[in-house]
Amino acid sequence: MPDVYYWCRGQDDNIGDVLLRRRFLRELRCLGKVHVLIGGASEGFIGAMSFDESDVLYRSQAAWLKALYHAVIRRGVVLAANPGEVRVDRKSAVAYSSIIPAQILSRWRGGKSLQLGVAVKGKHSILRIPVTIFGRNSDLRSFREEVEASPDAAVYPDWAFDESRDAHDVVVARRDVCAVTYRVDRPILSESALEALRGVCFERDLKIVVFSQVRRDNSRTRELASALGGDVLIWEDDVSHSDQERKIRDLMAHSEVVVSDRIHALIMGTSEGATPLGLIPGPDVKVGPHFAAAAIVGISGDITSFGTDAVAELVRGVIDRRTEIEAQVGTARARVADLGESVRLVNAGVRERSGSLG
């Protein structure tokens, strides 16, 4: 079996960044020993990734690159790019440029490379080149947004659609919670939206609980809980990623609906049976496109111009589509499983070095 080299770095205070990388990791393990570049991730992030004894972790990028190039000099490997959002900037250009020679050399020796479940953000023509080169030279390539569709790359739902709790499904007698979380770096919901959400929750007997999936959102969580008159689930400093994920999943398992502008809060909600609702206080540039890739549409939108009645109508309309959305989520989960099967079928065709490259 070939060695697998996995670039695996995400926002350390974001449980969503754990979910998709952990799901991808499970497929990569089927191919061989996984060498993971985890960088400066906290122990909490590392623990939530559920690494096992077979995984080799590297905090040093230089050490990971050294191991990668030492390997491809002798044989082909599987090289897996970091899934998730790729911001086109100098940092991503340097990162991709550092692995493209290894990708080419590994391919000459029968190795494979994967760029799966990415969303490329930014249009800088020069800095985008390394990302594009790696993608076009990859044996498997997929995007997680419809807007990224191209003739040579498929669109699949985000890996996190097929990442749920391992131990057991939680069965509840009644879903009586409206779970809410919002980004701290975007405008807060308007008073019209807050009034509409309070009103629909009152008429449907739903308790509002505002939670943090991203630790830096704690201040917004407190602010929204006060405005909505809801309970609070803060991500406390002494709570690990795994424990906070468990708390959120328990909350979502009791939730009728999850309301957010964070895509992985909504996706995690679907895996626990809650209906996703994206009330976006601005342009809907993330939630809509990501759910469209899962063939789930009409669950989000820019509500900046909506009055109370219009927001309430949107909220009721999405909640009432529960059965339809559940079926669509099931299809999305199956498509992610299909993508995983494609990964497991990758045959690196490894061959040891025989002679020179000349």
Tab-separated table of C-alpha atoms in Angstrom:
chain	number	residue	atom	x	y	z
A	1	MET	CA	0.000	0.000	0.000
A	2	PRO	CA	1.279	3.495	-0.788
A	3	ASP	CA	1.967	6.158	1.785
A	4	VAL	CA	-0.544	9.003	1.861
A	5	TYR	CA	0.506	12.610	2.447
A	6	TYR	CA	-2.389	14.729	3.700
A	7	TRP	CA	-2.242	18.508	4.008
A	8	CYS	CA	-4.695	19.008	6.878
A	9	ARG	CA	-4.848	22.503	8.328
A	10	GLY	CA	-7.927	24.453	9.389
A	11	GLN	CA	-9.147	27.236	11.659
A	12	ASP	CA	-8.317	25.974	15.103
A	13	ASP	CA	-11.346	27.458	16.874
A	14	ASN	CA	-13.870	26.117	14.362
A	15	ILE	CA	-15.497	22.715	14.849
A	16	GLY	CA	-16.691	22.845	11.238
A	17	ASP	CA	-13.089	22.703	10.059
A	18	VAL	CA	-12.687	19.447	11.998
A	19	LEU	CA	-15.755	17.774	10.492
A	20	LEU	CA	-14.866	17.761	6.796
A	21	ARG	CA	-11.171	16.973	7.390
A	22	ARG	CA	-12.017	14.088	9.712
A	23	ARG	CA	-14.428	12.608	7.173
A	24	PHE	CA	-11.837	12.816	4.374
A	25	LEU	CA	-9.214	11.250	6.668
A	26	ARG	CA	-11.316	8.111	7.079
A	27	GLU	CA	-11.181	7.478	3.334
A	28	LEU	CA	-7.465	8.216	3.070
A	29	ARG	CA	-6.700	5.592	5.726
A	30	CYS	CA	-8.068	2.951	3.357
A	31	LEU	CA	-5.211	3.712	0.956
A	32	GLY	CA	-2.230	3.379	3.283
A	33	LYS	CA	-0.335	4.992	6.160
A	34	VAL	CA	-1.356	8.646	6.355
A	35	HIS	CA	1.293	11.311	6.974
A	36	VAL	CA	-0.662	14.331	8.218
A	37	LEU	CA	0.518	17.926	8.224
A	38	ILE	CA	-1.383	19.290	11.209
A	39	GLY	CA	0.831	22.324	11.815
A	40	GLY	CA	0.210	24.357	14.941
A	41	ALA	CA	-3.205	22.863	15.724
A	42	SER	CA	-4.184	22.758	19.383
A	43	GLU	CA	-4.465	19.516	21.295
A	44	GLY	CA	-8.238	20.001	21.250
A	45	PHE	CA	-8.347	20.184	17.450
A	46	ILE	CA	-6.061	17.166	17.171
A	47	GLY	CA	-8.165	15.182	19.623
A	48	ALA	CA	-11.360	15.955	17.712
A	49	MET	CA	-9.782	14.707	14.476
A	50	SER	CA	-9.760	11.182	15.949
A	51	PHE	CA	-6.285	10.296	14.735
A	52	ASP	CA	-5.182	6.743	15.502
A	53	GLU	CA	-1.901	4.905	15.968
A	54	SER	CA	-1.459	4.378	12.233
A	55	ASP	CA	-1.384	8.119	11.472
A	56	VAL	CA	1.915	10.009	11.442
A	57	LEU	CA	1.467	13.621	12.563
A	58	TYR	CA	3.745	16.505	11.602
A	59	ARG	CA	3.628	19.885	13.275
A	60	SER	CA	6.506	21.164	11.134
A	61	GLN	CA	5.672	21.919	7.506
A	62	ALA	CA	9.367	21.615	6.646
A	63	ALA	CA	9.532	18.130	8.193
A	64	TRP	CA	6.378	17.023	6.347
A	65	LEU	CA	7.719	18.328	3.028
A	66	LYS	CA	11.064	16.636	3.673
A	67	ALA	CA	9.315	13.319	4.282
A	68	LEU	CA	7.147	13.813	1.187
A	69	TYR	CA	10.064	14.517	-1.144
A	70	HIS	CA	12.134	11.725	0.354
A	71	ALA	CA	9.239	9.376	-0.430
A	72	VAL	CA	8.535	10.509	-4.015
A	73	ILE	CA	12.211	10.158	-4.968
A	74	ARG	CA	11.765	6.414	-4.395
A	75	ARG	CA	8.103	5.686	-5.175
A	76	GLY	CA	4.690	7.058	-5.970
A	77	VAL	CA	2.475	8.269	-3.138
A	78	VAL	CA	-1.060	9.572	-2.722
A	79	LEU	CA	-0.943	13.331	-2.191
A	80	ALA	CA	-4.132	14.833	-0.740
A	81	ALA	CA	-4.676	18.585	-0.747
A	82	ASN	CA	-6.373	20.356	2.142
A	83	PRO	CA	-10.174	20.230	1.711
A	84	GLY	CA	-12.416	23.198	2.437
A	85	GLU	CA	-12.058	26.840	1.517
A	86	VAL	CA	-8.917	27.877	-0.364
A	87	ARG	CA	-8.326	31.618	-0.221
A	88	VAL	CA	-6.362	32.800	-3.229
A	89	ASP	CA	-3.528	34.728	-1.634
A	90	ARG	CA	0.232	34.603	-1.261
A	91	LYS	CA	0.018	31.989	1.515
A	92	SER	CA	-2.010	29.497	-0.541
A	93	ALA	CA	0.117	30.147	-3.634
A	94	VAL	CA	3.292	29.308	-1.701
A	95	ALA	CA	1.688	26.239	-0.107
A	96	TYR	CA	0.537	24.765	-3.412
A	97	SER	CA	3.812	25.686	-5.140
A	98	SER	CA	5.693	23.720	-2.494
A	99	ILE	CA	3.892	20.454	-3.342
A	100	ILE	CA	3.461	20.677	-7.128
A	101	PRO	CA	6.964	19.287	-7.883
A	102	ALA	CA	6.227	16.352	-5.566
A	103	GLN	CA	2.887	15.843	-7.312
A	104	ILE	CA	4.591	15.673	-10.712
A	105	LEU	CA	7.398	13.382	-9.567
A	106	SER	CA	4.976	11.071	-7.752
A	107	ARG	CA	2.754	10.892	-10.815
A	108	TRP	CA	5.754	9.830	-12.936
A	109	ARG	CA	6.163	6.927	-10.512
A	110	GLY	CA	2.508	5.941	-10.644
A	111	GLY	CA	1.312	7.981	-7.679
A	112	LYS	CA	-1.989	9.826	-7.423
A	113	SER	CA	-3.097	13.213	-6.159
A	114	LEU	CA	-6.469	14.360	-4.836
A	115	GLN	CA	-8.091	17.771	-4.592
A	116	LEU	CA	-11.520	17.038	-3.194
A	117	GLY	CA	-14.183	19.132	-1.522
A	118	VAL	CA	-12.645	22.554	-2.062
A	119	ALA	CA	-14.086	26.024	-2.627
A	120	VAL	CA	-11.608	28.431	-4.190
A	121	LYS	CA	-12.175	32.038	-3.131
A	122	GLY	CA	-10.454	34.924	-4.900
A	123	LYS	CA	-9.781	35.939	-8.473
A	124	HIS	CA	-6.146	37.102	-8.387
A	125	SER	CA	-4.959	35.639	-11.677
A	126	ILE	CA	-1.295	35.147	-10.738
A	127	LEU	CA	-1.771	33.808	-7.202
A	128	ARG	CA	-4.493	31.422	-8.389
A	129	ILE	CA	-2.144	29.640	-10.811
A	130	PRO	CA	-0.603	27.116	-8.336
A	131	VAL	CA	-4.049	26.088	-7.044
A	132	THR	CA	-5.246	25.602	-10.628
A	133	ILE	CA	-2.150	23.647	-11.682
A	134	PHE	CA	-2.443	21.235	-8.763
A	135	GLY	CA	-6.135	20.738	-9.459
A	136	ARG	CA	-5.711	20.087	-13.167
A	137	ASN	CA	-2.949	17.571	-12.459
A	138	SER	CA	-5.046	15.763	-9.826
A	139	ASP	CA	-6.472	12.324	-10.534
A	140	LEU	CA	-9.616	13.120	-8.527
A	141	ARG	CA	-10.941	16.656	-8.230
A	142	SER	CA	-14.189	18.044	-6.877
A	143	PHE	CA	-15.639	21.331	-5.691
A	144	ARG	CA	-18.192	21.858	-2.943
A	145	GLU	CA	-19.984	24.794	-4.593
A	146	GLU	CA	-22.047	24.972	-7.766
A	147	VAL	CA	-20.347	28.237	-8.717
A	148	GLU	CA	-17.062	26.344	-9.040
A	149	ALA	CA	-18.419	23.937	-11.657
A	150	SER	CA	-16.127	23.370	-14.613
A	151	PRO	CA	-15.830	20.768	-17.375
A	152	ASP	CA	-12.948	18.960	-15.657
A	153	ALA	CA	-14.240	18.934	-12.080
A	154	ALA	CA	-17.380	17.585	-10.470
A	155	VAL	CA	-19.434	19.247	-7.738
A	156	TYR	CA	-20.190	17.199	-4.615
A	157	PRO	CA	-21.712	18.105	-1.256
A	158	ASP	CA	-19.290	19.085	1.490
A	159	TRP	CA	-17.615	16.130	3.219
A	160	ALA	CA	-19.363	17.103	6.485
A	161	PHE	CA	-22.773	16.044	5.134
A	162	ASP	CA	-21.687	12.459	5.799
A	163	GLU	CA	-20.057	13.055	9.192
A	164	SER	CA	-22.303	12.219	12.121
A	165	ARG	CA	-21.823	10.931	15.643
A	166	ASP	CA	-20.177	7.519	15.800
A	167	ALA	CA	-21.724	5.980	18.878
A	168	HIS	CA	-25.463	6.014	18.358
A	169	ASP	CA	-28.406	7.963	17.061
A	170	VAL	CA	-30.288	10.012	19.621
A	171	VAL	CA	-34.040	9.466	19.525
A	172	VAL	CA	-36.167	12.204	21.071
A	173	ALA	CA	-39.896	12.305	21.685
A	174	ARG	CA	-40.240	15.819	20.295
A	175	ARG	CA	-38.021	18.399	18.702
A	176	ASP	CA	-38.752	21.540	20.687
A	177	VAL	CA	-35.662	23.717	20.131
A	178	CYS	CA	-34.671	26.409	17.652
A	179	ALA	CA	-30.849	26.397	17.678
A	180	VAL	CA	-29.167	29.610	16.543
A	181	THR	CA	-25.555	30.596	15.850
A	182	TYR	CA	-24.035	33.482	13.897
A	183	ARG	CA	-20.666	34.827	12.834
A	184	VAL	CA	-19.213	37.630	14.925
A	185	ASP	CA	-17.606	39.283	11.874
A	186	ARG	CA	-20.867	39.965	10.012
A	187	PRO	CA	-23.805	42.298	10.771
A	188	ILE	CA	-26.205	41.094	13.442
A	189	LEU	CA	-29.737	40.109	12.438
A	190	SER	CA	-32.077	43.068	12.040
A	191	GLU	CA	-34.785	43.762	14.591
A	192	SER	CA	-37.350	42.642	11.986
A	193	ALA	CA	-35.602	39.281	11.656
A	194	LEU	CA	-35.269	38.901	15.418
A	195	GLU	CA	-38.948	39.703	15.894
A	196	ALA	CA	-39.973	37.229	13.202
A	197	LEU	CA	-37.840	34.452	14.691
A	198	ARG	CA	-39.182	35.083	18.189
A	199	GLY	CA	-42.741	35.072	16.843
A	200	VAL	CA	-42.481	31.811	14.895
A	201	CYS	CA	-40.759	30.085	17.831
A	202	PHE	CA	-43.551	31.263	20.143
A	203	GLU	CA	-46.338	30.049	17.860
A	204	ARG	CA	-44.639	26.666	17.383
A	205	ASP	CA	-43.633	26.279	21.021
A	206	LEU	CA	-39.908	26.170	20.279
A	207	LYS	CA	-37.311	27.136	22.874
A	208	ILE	CA	-34.501	29.298	21.474
A	209	VAL	CA	-30.945	28.247	22.310
A	210	VAL	CA	-28.029	30.264	20.916
A	211	PHE	CA	-24.750	28.338	20.690
A	212	SER	CA	-21.152	28.729	19.537
A	213	GLN	CA	-19.672	26.363	16.985
A	214	VAL	CA	-16.733	28.749	16.540
A	215	ARG	CA	-15.126	29.983	19.731
A	216	ARG	CA	-14.536	33.526	18.442
A	217	ASP	CA	-18.324	33.858	17.960
A	218	ASN	CA	-18.941	33.780	21.734
A	219	SER	CA	-19.627	37.507	21.987
A	220	ARG	CA	-22.193	37.336	19.174
A	221	THR	CA	-23.760	34.298	20.855
A	222	ARG	CA	-24.312	36.242	24.074
A	223	GLU	CA	-25.603	39.252	22.133
A	224	LEU	CA	-28.143	37.203	20.179
A	225	ALA	CA	-29.287	35.247	23.221
A	226	SER	CA	-30.065	38.529	24.953
A	227	ALA	CA	-31.890	39.924	21.900
A	228	LEU	CA	-33.916	36.737	21.351
A	229	GLY	CA	-34.569	35.948	24.999
A	230	GLY	CA	-32.974	32.532	24.547
A	231	ASP	CA	-30.693	30.204	26.463
A	232	VAL	CA	-26.946	30.182	25.801
A	233	LEU	CA	-24.411	27.461	24.967
A	234	ILE	CA	-21.048	29.231	24.951
A	235	TRP	CA	-17.831	27.471	23.974
A	236	GLU	CA	-15.989	27.887	27.253
A	237	ASP	CA	-12.179	28.069	27.296
A	238	ASP	CA	-11.865	24.841	29.283
A	239	VAL	CA	-14.137	22.825	26.960
A	240	SER	CA	-12.423	20.719	24.285
A	241	HIS	CA	-13.437	20.569	20.633
A	242	SER	CA	-14.785	17.045	21.091
A	243	ASP	CA	-16.858	17.992	24.138
A	244	GLN	CA	-18.277	21.094	22.456
A	245	GLU	CA	-19.156	19.077	19.360
A	246	ARG	CA	-20.969	16.559	21.550
A	247	LYS	CA	-22.899	19.327	23.307
A	248	ILE	CA	-23.887	20.894	19.993
A	249	ARG	CA	-24.951	17.563	18.515
A	250	ASP	CA	-27.069	16.830	21.601
A	251	LEU	CA	-28.686	20.251	21.188
A	252	MET	CA	-29.321	19.690	17.485
A	253	ALA	CA	-30.802	16.259	18.115
A	254	HIS	CA	-33.530	18.088	20.052
A	255	SER	CA	-33.848	20.903	17.502
A	256	GLU	CA	-36.606	21.412	14.967
A	257	VAL	CA	-34.512	23.945	13.087
A	258	VAL	CA	-30.959	25.346	13.079
A	259	VAL	CA	-30.689	29.009	12.063
A	260	SER	CA	-27.274	30.316	11.043
A	261	ASP	CA	-24.992	31.947	8.498
A	262	ARG	CA	-22.313	29.318	9.189
A	263	ILE	CA	-22.436	26.464	6.681
A	264	HIS	CA	-21.096	23.739	8.971
A	265	ALA	CA	-23.494	24.608	11.781
A	266	LEU	CA	-26.309	24.049	9.284
A	267	ILE	CA	-24.717	20.906	7.836
A	268	MET	CA	-24.092	19.436	11.301
A	269	GLY	CA	-27.712	20.154	12.093
A	270	THR	CA	-28.845	18.077	9.110
A	271	SER	CA	-26.822	15.106	10.358
A	272	GLU	CA	-28.758	15.289	13.634
A	273	GLY	CA	-32.156	15.597	11.951
A	274	ALA	CA	-32.675	19.364	12.289
A	275	THR	CA	-33.900	21.506	9.385
A	276	PRO	CA	-31.296	24.031	8.134
A	277	LEU	CA	-32.299	27.678	7.739
A	278	GLY	CA	-29.941	30.388	6.563
A	279	LEU	CA	-31.251	33.827	7.449
A	280	ILE	CA	-28.402	35.861	5.967
A	281	PRO	CA	-28.008	39.532	6.962
A	282	GLY	CA	-26.215	40.299	3.686
A	283	PRO	CA	-25.329	38.640	0.364
A	284	ASP	CA	-25.781	34.848	0.517
A	285	VAL	CA	-22.402	33.899	-0.891
A	286	LYS	CA	-21.725	30.742	1.158
A	287	VAL	CA	-24.805	28.990	2.502
A	288	GLY	CA	-26.835	29.010	-0.727
A	289	PRO	CA	-24.032	27.790	-3.020
A	290	HIS	CA	-22.900	25.066	-0.604
A	291	PHE	CA	-26.400	23.682	-0.134
A	292	ALA	CA	-27.097	23.956	-3.875
A	293	ALA	CA	-24.176	21.541	-4.367
A	294	ALA	CA	-26.226	19.132	-2.236
A	295	ALA	CA	-29.334	19.834	-4.355
A	296	ILE	CA	-30.945	21.594	-1.370
A	297	VAL	CA	-32.260	24.985	-2.439
A	298	GLY	CA	-34.507	27.681	-1.035
A	299	ILE	CA	-33.345	27.273	2.568
A	300	SER	CA	-31.361	30.519	2.727
A	301	GLY	CA	-31.251	34.038	1.395
A	302	ASP	CA	-30.316	37.671	1.909
A	303	ILE	CA	-32.985	39.100	4.232
A	304	THR	CA	-31.654	42.638	4.603
A	305	SER	CA	-34.662	44.088	2.771
A	306	PHE	CA	-37.242	41.795	4.430
A	307	GLY	CA	-39.781	43.013	6.934
A	308	THR	CA	-40.989	40.963	9.872
A	309	ASP	CA	-43.793	39.246	7.964
A	310	ALA	CA	-41.533	38.270	5.052
A	311	VAL	CA	-38.904	36.760	7.367
A	312	ALA	CA	-41.574	34.882	9.321
A	313	GLU	CA	-42.989	33.486	6.082
A	314	LEU	CA	-39.522	32.258	5.055
A	315	VAL	CA	-38.964	30.643	8.455
A	316	ARG	CA	-42.314	28.838	8.404
A	317	GLY	CA	-41.871	27.778	4.796
A	318	VAL	CA	-38.488	26.142	5.369
A	319	ILE	CA	-39.560	24.396	8.592
A	320	ASP	CA	-42.621	23.010	6.822
A	321	ARG	CA	-40.374	21.427	4.167
A	322	ARG	CA	-38.851	19.060	6.749
A	323	THR	CA	-39.759	15.814	4.959
A	324	GLU	CA	-38.533	17.082	1.593
A	325	ILE	CA	-35.269	18.395	3.041
A	326	GLU	CA	-34.640	15.178	4.994
A	327	ALA	CA	-34.836	13.224	1.732
A	328	GLN	CA	-32.452	15.664	0.045
A	329	VAL	CA	-30.012	15.369	2.935
A	330	GLY	CA	-30.106	11.587	2.572
A	331	THR	CA	-29.238	11.935	-1.103
A	332	ALA	CA	-26.418	14.341	-0.278
A	333	ARG	CA	-25.023	11.900	2.269
A	334	ALA	CA	-25.111	9.134	-0.326
A	335	ARG	CA	-23.259	11.322	-2.845
A	336	VAL	CA	-20.511	11.994	-0.294
A	337	ALA	CA	-20.293	8.244	0.311
A	338	ASP	CA	-19.902	7.795	-3.455
A	339	LEU	CA	-17.041	10.302	-3.421
A	340	GLY	CA	-15.465	8.332	-0.605
A	341	GLU	CA	-15.787	5.160	-2.647
A	342	SER	CA	-13.934	6.889	-5.494
A	343	VAL	CA	-11.111	7.667	-3.066
A	344	ARG	CA	-10.957	4.071	-1.863
A	345	LEU	CA	-10.715	2.873	-5.458
A	346	VAL	CA	-7.639	4.984	-6.165
A	347	ASN	CA	-4.844	2.645	-7.161
A	348	ALA	CA	-1.560	4.448	-6.726
A	349	GLY	CA	0.246	1.985	-8.972
A	350	VAL	CA	3.287	2.406	-6.781
A	351	ARG	CA	6.595	1.466	-8.197
A	352	GLU	CA	10.005	1.766	-6.616
A	353	ARG	CA	12.739	3.792	-8.251
A	354	SER	CA	14.368	1.955	-11.144
A	355	GLY	CA	17.131	3.897	-12.775
A	356	SER	CA	17.465	7.639	-13.164
A	357	LEU	CA	14.928	10.209	-14.304
A	358	GLY	CA	17.065	11.059	-17.316
